[in-house]
Backbone as JSON, one array per atom type, in Angstrom:
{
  "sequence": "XXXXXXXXXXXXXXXXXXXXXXXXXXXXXXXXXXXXXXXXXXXXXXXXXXXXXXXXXXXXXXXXXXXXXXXXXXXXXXXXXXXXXXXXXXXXXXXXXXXXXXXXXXXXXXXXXXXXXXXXXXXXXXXXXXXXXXXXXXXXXXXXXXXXXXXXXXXXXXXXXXXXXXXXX",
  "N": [[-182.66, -6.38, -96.18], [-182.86, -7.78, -98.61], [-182.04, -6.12, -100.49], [-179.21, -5.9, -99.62], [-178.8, -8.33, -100.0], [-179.01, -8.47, -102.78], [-176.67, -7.06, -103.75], [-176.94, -4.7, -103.52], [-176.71, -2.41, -101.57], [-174.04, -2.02, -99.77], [-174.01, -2.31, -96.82], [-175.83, -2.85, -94.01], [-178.1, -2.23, -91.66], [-180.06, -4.59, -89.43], [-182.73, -6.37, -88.22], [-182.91, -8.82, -85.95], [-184.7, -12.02, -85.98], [-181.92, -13.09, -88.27], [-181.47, -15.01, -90.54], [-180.49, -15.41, -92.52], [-177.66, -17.78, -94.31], [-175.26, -16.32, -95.3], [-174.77, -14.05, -94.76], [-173.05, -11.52, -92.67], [-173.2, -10.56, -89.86], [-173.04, -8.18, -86.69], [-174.09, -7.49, -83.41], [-174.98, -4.08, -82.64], [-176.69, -3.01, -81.09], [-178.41, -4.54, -78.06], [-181.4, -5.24, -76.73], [-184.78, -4.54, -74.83], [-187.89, -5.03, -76.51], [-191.12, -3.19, -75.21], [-194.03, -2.77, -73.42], [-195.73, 0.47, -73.17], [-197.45, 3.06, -72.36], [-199.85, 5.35, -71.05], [-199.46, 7.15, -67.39], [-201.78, 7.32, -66.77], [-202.95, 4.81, -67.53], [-204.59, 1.72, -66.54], [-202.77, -0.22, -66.37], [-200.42, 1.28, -65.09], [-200.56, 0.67, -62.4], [-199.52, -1.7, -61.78], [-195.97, -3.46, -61.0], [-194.87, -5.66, -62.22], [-194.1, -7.83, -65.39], [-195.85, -7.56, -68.28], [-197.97, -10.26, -69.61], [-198.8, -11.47, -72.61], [-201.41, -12.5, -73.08], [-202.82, -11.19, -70.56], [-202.77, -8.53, -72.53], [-205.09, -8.98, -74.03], [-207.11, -7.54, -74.16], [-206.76, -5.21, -74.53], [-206.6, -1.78, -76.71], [-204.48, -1.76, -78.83], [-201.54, -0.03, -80.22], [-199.57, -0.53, -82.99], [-196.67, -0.59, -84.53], [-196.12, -0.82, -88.26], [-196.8, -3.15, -90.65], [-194.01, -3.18, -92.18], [-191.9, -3.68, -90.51], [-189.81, -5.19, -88.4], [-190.23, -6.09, -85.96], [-193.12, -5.7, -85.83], [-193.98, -8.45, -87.08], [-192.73, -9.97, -84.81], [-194.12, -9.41, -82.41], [-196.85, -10.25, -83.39], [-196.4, -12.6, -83.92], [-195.46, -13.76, -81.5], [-198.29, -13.07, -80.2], [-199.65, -15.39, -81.17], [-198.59, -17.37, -80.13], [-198.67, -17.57, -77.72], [-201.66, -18.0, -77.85], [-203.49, -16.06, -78.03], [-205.66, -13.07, -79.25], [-205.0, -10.25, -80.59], [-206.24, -7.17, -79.85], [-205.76, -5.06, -82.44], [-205.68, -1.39, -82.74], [-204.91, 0.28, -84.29], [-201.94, 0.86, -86.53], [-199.04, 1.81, -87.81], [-196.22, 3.51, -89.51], [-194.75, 4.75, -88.03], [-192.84, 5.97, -85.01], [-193.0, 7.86, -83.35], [-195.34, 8.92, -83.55], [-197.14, 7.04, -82.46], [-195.86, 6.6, -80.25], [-197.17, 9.56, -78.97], [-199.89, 8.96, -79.38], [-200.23, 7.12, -77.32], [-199.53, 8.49, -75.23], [-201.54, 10.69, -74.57], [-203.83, 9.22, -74.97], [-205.92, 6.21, -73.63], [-204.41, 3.74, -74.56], [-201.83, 1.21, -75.38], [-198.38, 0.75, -76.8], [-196.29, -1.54, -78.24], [-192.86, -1.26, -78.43], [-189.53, -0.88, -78.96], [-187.46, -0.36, -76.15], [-185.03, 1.57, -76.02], [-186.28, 3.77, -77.79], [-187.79, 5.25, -75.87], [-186.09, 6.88, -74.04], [-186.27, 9.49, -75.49], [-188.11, 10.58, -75.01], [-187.64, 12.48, -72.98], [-189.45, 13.9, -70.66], [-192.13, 13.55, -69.84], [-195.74, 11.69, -69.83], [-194.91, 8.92, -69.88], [-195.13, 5.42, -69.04], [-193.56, 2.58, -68.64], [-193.35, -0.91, -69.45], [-192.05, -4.62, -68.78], [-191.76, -7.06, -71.39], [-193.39, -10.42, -70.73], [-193.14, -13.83, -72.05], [-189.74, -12.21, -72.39], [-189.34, -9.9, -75.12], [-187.08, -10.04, -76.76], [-184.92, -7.35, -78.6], [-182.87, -6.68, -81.43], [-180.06, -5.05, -82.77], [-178.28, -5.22, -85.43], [-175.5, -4.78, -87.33], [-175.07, -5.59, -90.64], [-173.04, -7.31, -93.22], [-171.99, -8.52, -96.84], [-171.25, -11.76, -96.43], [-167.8, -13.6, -97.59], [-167.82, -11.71, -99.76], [-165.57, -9.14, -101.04], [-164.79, -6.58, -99.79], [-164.37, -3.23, -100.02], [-162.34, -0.44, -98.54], [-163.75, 1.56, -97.56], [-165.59, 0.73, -97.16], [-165.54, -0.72, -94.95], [-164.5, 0.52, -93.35], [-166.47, 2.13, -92.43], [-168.31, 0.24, -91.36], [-166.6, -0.51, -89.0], [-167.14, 2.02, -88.31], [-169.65, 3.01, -87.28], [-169.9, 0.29, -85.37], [-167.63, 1.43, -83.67], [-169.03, 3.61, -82.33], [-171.42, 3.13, -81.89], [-170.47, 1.11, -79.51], [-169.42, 3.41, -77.7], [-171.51, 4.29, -77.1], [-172.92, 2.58, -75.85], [-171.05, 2.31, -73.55], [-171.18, 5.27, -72.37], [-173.98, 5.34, -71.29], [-173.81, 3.78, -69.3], [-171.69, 4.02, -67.67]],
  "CA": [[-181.95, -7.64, -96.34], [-183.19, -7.57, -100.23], [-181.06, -5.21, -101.11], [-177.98, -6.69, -99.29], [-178.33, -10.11, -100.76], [-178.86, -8.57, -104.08], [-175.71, -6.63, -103.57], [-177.3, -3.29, -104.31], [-175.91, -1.83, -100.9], [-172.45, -3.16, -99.18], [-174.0, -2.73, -95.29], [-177.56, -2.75, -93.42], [-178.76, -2.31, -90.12], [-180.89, -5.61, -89.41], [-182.91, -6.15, -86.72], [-182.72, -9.92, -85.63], [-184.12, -12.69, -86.56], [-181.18, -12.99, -89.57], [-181.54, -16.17, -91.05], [-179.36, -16.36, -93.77], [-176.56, -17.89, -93.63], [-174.02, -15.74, -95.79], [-175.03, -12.29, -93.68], [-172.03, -11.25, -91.67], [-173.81, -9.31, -88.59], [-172.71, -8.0, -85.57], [-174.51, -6.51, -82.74], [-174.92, -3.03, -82.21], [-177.4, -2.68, -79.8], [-179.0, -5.68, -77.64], [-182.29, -4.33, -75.5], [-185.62, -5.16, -75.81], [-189.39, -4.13, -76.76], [-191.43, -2.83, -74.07], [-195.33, -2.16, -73.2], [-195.69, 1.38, -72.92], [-198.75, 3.51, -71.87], [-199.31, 6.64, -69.68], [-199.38, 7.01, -66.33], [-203.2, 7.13, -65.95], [-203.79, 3.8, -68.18], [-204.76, 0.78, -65.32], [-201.68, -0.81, -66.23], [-199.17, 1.62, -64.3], [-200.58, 0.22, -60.8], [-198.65, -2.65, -61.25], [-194.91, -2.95, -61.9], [-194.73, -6.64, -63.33], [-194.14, -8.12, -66.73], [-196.57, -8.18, -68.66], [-198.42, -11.49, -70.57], [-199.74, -11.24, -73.83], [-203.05, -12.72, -72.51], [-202.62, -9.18, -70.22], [-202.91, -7.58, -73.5], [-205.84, -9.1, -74.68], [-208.24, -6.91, -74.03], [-206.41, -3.68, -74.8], [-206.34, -1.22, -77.82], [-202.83, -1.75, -78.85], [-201.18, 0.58, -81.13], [-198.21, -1.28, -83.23], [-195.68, -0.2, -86.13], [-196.76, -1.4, -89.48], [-195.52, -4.41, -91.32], [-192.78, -3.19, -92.63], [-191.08, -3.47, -89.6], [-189.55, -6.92, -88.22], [-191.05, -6.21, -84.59], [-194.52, -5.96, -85.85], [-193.93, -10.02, -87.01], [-192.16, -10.6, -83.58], [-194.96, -9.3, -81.91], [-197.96, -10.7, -83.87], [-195.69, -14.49, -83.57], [-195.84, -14.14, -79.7], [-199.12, -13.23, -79.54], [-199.84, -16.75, -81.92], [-197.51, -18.28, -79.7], [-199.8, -17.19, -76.96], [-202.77, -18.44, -78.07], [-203.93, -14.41, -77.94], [-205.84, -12.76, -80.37], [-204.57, -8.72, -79.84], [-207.1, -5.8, -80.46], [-204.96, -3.49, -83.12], [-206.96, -0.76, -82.95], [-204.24, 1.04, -85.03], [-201.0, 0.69, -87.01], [-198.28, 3.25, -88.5], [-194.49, 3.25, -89.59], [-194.04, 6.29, -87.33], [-193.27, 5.29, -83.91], [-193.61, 9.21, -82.61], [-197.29, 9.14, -83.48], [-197.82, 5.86, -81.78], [-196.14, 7.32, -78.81], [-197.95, 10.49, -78.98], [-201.61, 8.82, -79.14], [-200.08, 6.7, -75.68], [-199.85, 9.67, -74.15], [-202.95, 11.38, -74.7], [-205.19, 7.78, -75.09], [-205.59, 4.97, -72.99], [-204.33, 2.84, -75.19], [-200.72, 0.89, -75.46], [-198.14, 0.26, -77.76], [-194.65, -2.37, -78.08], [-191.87, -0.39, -79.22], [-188.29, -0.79, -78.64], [-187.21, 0.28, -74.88], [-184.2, 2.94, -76.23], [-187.24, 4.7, -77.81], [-188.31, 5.76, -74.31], [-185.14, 7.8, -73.73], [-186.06, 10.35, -76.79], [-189.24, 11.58, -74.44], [-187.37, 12.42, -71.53], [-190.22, 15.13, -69.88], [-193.56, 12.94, -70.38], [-196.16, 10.97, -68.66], [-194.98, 7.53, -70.26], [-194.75, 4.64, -68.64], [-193.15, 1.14, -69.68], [-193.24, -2.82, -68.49], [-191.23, -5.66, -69.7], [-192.72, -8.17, -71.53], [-193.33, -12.01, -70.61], [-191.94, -14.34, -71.94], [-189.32, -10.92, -72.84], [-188.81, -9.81, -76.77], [-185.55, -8.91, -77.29], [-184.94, -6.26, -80.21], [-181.32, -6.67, -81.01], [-179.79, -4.43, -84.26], [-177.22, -5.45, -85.89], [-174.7, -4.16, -88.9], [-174.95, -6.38, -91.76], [-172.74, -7.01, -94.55], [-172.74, -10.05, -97.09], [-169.94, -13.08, -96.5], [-167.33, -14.14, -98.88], [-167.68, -10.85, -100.98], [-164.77, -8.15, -101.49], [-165.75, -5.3, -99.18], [-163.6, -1.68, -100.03], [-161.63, 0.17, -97.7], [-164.59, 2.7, -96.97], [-167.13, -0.39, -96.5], [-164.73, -1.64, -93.49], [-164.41, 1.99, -92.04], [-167.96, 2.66, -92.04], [-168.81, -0.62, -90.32], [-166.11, 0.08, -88.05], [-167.38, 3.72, -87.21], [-170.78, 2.55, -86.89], [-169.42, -0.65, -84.03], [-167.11, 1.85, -82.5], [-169.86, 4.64, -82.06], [-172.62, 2.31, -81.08], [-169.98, 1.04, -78.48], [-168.85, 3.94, -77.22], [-172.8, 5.12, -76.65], [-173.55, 2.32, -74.62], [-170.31, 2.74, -72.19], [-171.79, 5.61, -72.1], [-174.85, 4.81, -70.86], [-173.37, 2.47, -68.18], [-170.97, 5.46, -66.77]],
  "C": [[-181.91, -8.02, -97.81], [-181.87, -6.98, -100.68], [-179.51, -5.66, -100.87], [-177.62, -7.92, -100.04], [-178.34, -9.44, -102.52], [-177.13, -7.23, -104.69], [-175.85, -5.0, -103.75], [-176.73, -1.92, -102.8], [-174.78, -2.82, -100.07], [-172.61, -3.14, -97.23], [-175.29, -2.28, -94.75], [-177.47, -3.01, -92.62], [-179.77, -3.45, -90.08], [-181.29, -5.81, -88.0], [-183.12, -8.32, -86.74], [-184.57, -10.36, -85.44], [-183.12, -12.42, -87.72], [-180.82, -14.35, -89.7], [-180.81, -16.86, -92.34], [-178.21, -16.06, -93.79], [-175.21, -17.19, -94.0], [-173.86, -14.17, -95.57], [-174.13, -12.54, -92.84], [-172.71, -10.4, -90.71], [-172.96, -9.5, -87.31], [-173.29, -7.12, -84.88], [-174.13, -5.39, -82.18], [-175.79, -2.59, -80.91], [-178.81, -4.17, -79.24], [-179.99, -4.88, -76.44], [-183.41, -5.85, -75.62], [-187.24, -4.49, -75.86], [-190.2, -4.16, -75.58], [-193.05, -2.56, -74.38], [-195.52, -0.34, -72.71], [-197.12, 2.14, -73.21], [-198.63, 5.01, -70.82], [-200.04, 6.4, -68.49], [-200.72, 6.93, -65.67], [-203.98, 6.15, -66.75], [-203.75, 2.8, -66.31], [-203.23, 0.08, -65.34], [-200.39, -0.41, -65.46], [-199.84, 1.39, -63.25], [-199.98, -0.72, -60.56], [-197.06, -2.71, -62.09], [-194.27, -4.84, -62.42], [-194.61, -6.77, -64.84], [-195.24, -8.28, -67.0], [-197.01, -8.98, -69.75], [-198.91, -11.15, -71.4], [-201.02, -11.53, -73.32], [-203.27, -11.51, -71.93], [-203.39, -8.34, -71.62], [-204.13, -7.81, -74.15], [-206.96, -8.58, -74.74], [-208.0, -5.16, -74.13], [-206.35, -3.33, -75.88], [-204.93, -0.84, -77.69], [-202.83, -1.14, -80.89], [-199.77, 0.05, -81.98], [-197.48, -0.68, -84.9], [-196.31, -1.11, -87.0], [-196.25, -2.64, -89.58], [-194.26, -4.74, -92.28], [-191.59, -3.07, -92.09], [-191.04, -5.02, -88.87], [-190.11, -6.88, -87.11], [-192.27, -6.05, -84.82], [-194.38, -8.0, -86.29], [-193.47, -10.69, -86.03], [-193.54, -10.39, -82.72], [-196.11, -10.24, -82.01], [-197.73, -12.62, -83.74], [-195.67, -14.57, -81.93], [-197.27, -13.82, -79.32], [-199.75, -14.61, -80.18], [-199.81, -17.7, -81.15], [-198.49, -18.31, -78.44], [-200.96, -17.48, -76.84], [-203.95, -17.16, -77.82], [-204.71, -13.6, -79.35], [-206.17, -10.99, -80.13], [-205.89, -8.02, -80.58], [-206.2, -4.96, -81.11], [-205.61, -2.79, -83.71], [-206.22, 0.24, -84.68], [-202.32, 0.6, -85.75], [-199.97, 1.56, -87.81], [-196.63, 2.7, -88.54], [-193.71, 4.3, -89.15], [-194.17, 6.04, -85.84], [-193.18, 6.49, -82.9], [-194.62, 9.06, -82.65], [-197.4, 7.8, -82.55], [-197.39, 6.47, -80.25], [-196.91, 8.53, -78.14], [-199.54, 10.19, -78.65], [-201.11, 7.77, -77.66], [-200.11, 7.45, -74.53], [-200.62, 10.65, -73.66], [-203.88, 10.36, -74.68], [-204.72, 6.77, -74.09], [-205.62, 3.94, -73.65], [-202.44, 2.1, -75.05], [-200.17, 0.02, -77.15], [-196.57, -0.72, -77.64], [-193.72, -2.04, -79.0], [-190.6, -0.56, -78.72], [-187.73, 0.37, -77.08], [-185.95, 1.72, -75.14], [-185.45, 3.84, -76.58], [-187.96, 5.71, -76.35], [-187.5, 6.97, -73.92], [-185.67, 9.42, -74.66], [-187.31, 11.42, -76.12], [-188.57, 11.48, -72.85], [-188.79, 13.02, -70.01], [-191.84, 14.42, -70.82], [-194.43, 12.32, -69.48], [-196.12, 9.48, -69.34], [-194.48, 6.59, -69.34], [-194.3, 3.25, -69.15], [-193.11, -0.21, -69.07], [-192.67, -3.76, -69.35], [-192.62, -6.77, -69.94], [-192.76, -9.56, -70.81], [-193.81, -12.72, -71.17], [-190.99, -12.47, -72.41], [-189.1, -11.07, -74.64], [-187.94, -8.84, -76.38], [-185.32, -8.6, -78.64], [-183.21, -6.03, -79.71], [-181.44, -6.25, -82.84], [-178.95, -4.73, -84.22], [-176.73, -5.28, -87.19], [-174.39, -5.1, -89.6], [-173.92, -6.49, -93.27], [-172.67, -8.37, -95.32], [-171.17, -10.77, -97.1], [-169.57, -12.77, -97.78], [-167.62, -12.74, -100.33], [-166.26, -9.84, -100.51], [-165.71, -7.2, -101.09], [-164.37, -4.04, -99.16], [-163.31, -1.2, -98.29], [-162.84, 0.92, -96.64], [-165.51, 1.66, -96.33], [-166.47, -0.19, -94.83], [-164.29, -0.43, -92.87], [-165.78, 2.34, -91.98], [-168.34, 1.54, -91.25], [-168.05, -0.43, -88.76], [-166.51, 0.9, -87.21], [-168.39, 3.2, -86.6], [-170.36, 1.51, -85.49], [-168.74, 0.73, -83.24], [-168.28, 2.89, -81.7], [-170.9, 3.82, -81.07], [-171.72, 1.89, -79.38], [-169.61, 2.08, -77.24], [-170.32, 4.85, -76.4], [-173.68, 4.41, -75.69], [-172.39, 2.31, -73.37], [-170.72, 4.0, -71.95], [-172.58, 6.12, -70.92], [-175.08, 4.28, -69.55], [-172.24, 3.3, -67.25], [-172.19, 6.33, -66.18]]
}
């Protein structure tokens, strides 16, 4: 978002919140972050949402802080009145799934991520209240955007669109 406002690139993927007000975004992909664990943690016996309080007693594995869903996370468990065990933290969200699937431990990662291990023993639960992880293609208001800008945002919307009809076929 740095870099956008300081004009140093002409379009960014943002993951929502986007709070200022001269960011042009439009969603590319609306989901949302998920509890995920394998199939022999206690948590796959039930198929409810689960509460942050839920979580409070688990070794939870979470993306670093250079990622806007580690501050979505860490603000609902606040919000919660929760104080999470993070036993661990990384900006690689293969390894975090990797130690879920070998450890009884869990981590909250974006629900498309799930698709990428088709042949695994992962399992996943929605949250409650839910966090929705919504990306969206950024560029900045009121500036003079080139021919190529406005075909690359383009490709990017039509592609993303065309991957969740898709999806839905």
């Amino acid at each position: 978002q740095k870099m956008l406002l300081l004009q140093e690139i002409d379009i960014a993927f943002l993951i929502d919140p986007i709070d200022t007000p001269n960011i042009t975004h439009k969603t590319v992909v609306s989901d949302e972050a998920v509890v995920i664990f394998n199939d022999q943690h206690q948590l796959s016996q039930e198929n409810d949402a689960i509460s942050y309080s839920q979580l409070s007693n688990e070794k939870i594995l979470l993306l670093n802080d250079s990622f806007m869903l580690h501050h979505q996370i860490k603000k609902n468990f606040r919000v919660a009145d929760v104080t999470p065990y993070v036993f661990f933290e990384s900006g690689a969200w293969d390894l975090l799934v990797s130690m879920c699937e070998s450890l009884n431990m869990v981590t909250i990662l974006p629900k498309p991520i799930i698709a990428h291990y088709p042949q695994n023993n992962l399992l996943y639960r929605s949250l409650t209240p839910p966090l929705k992880w919504t990306v969206n293609i950024c560029r900045l208001d009121n500036v003079h955007h080139n021919h190529l800008t406005k075909y690359t945002e383009n490709f990017f919307l039509d592609f993303f669109n065309e991957d969740t009809q898709a999806k839905r076929d």
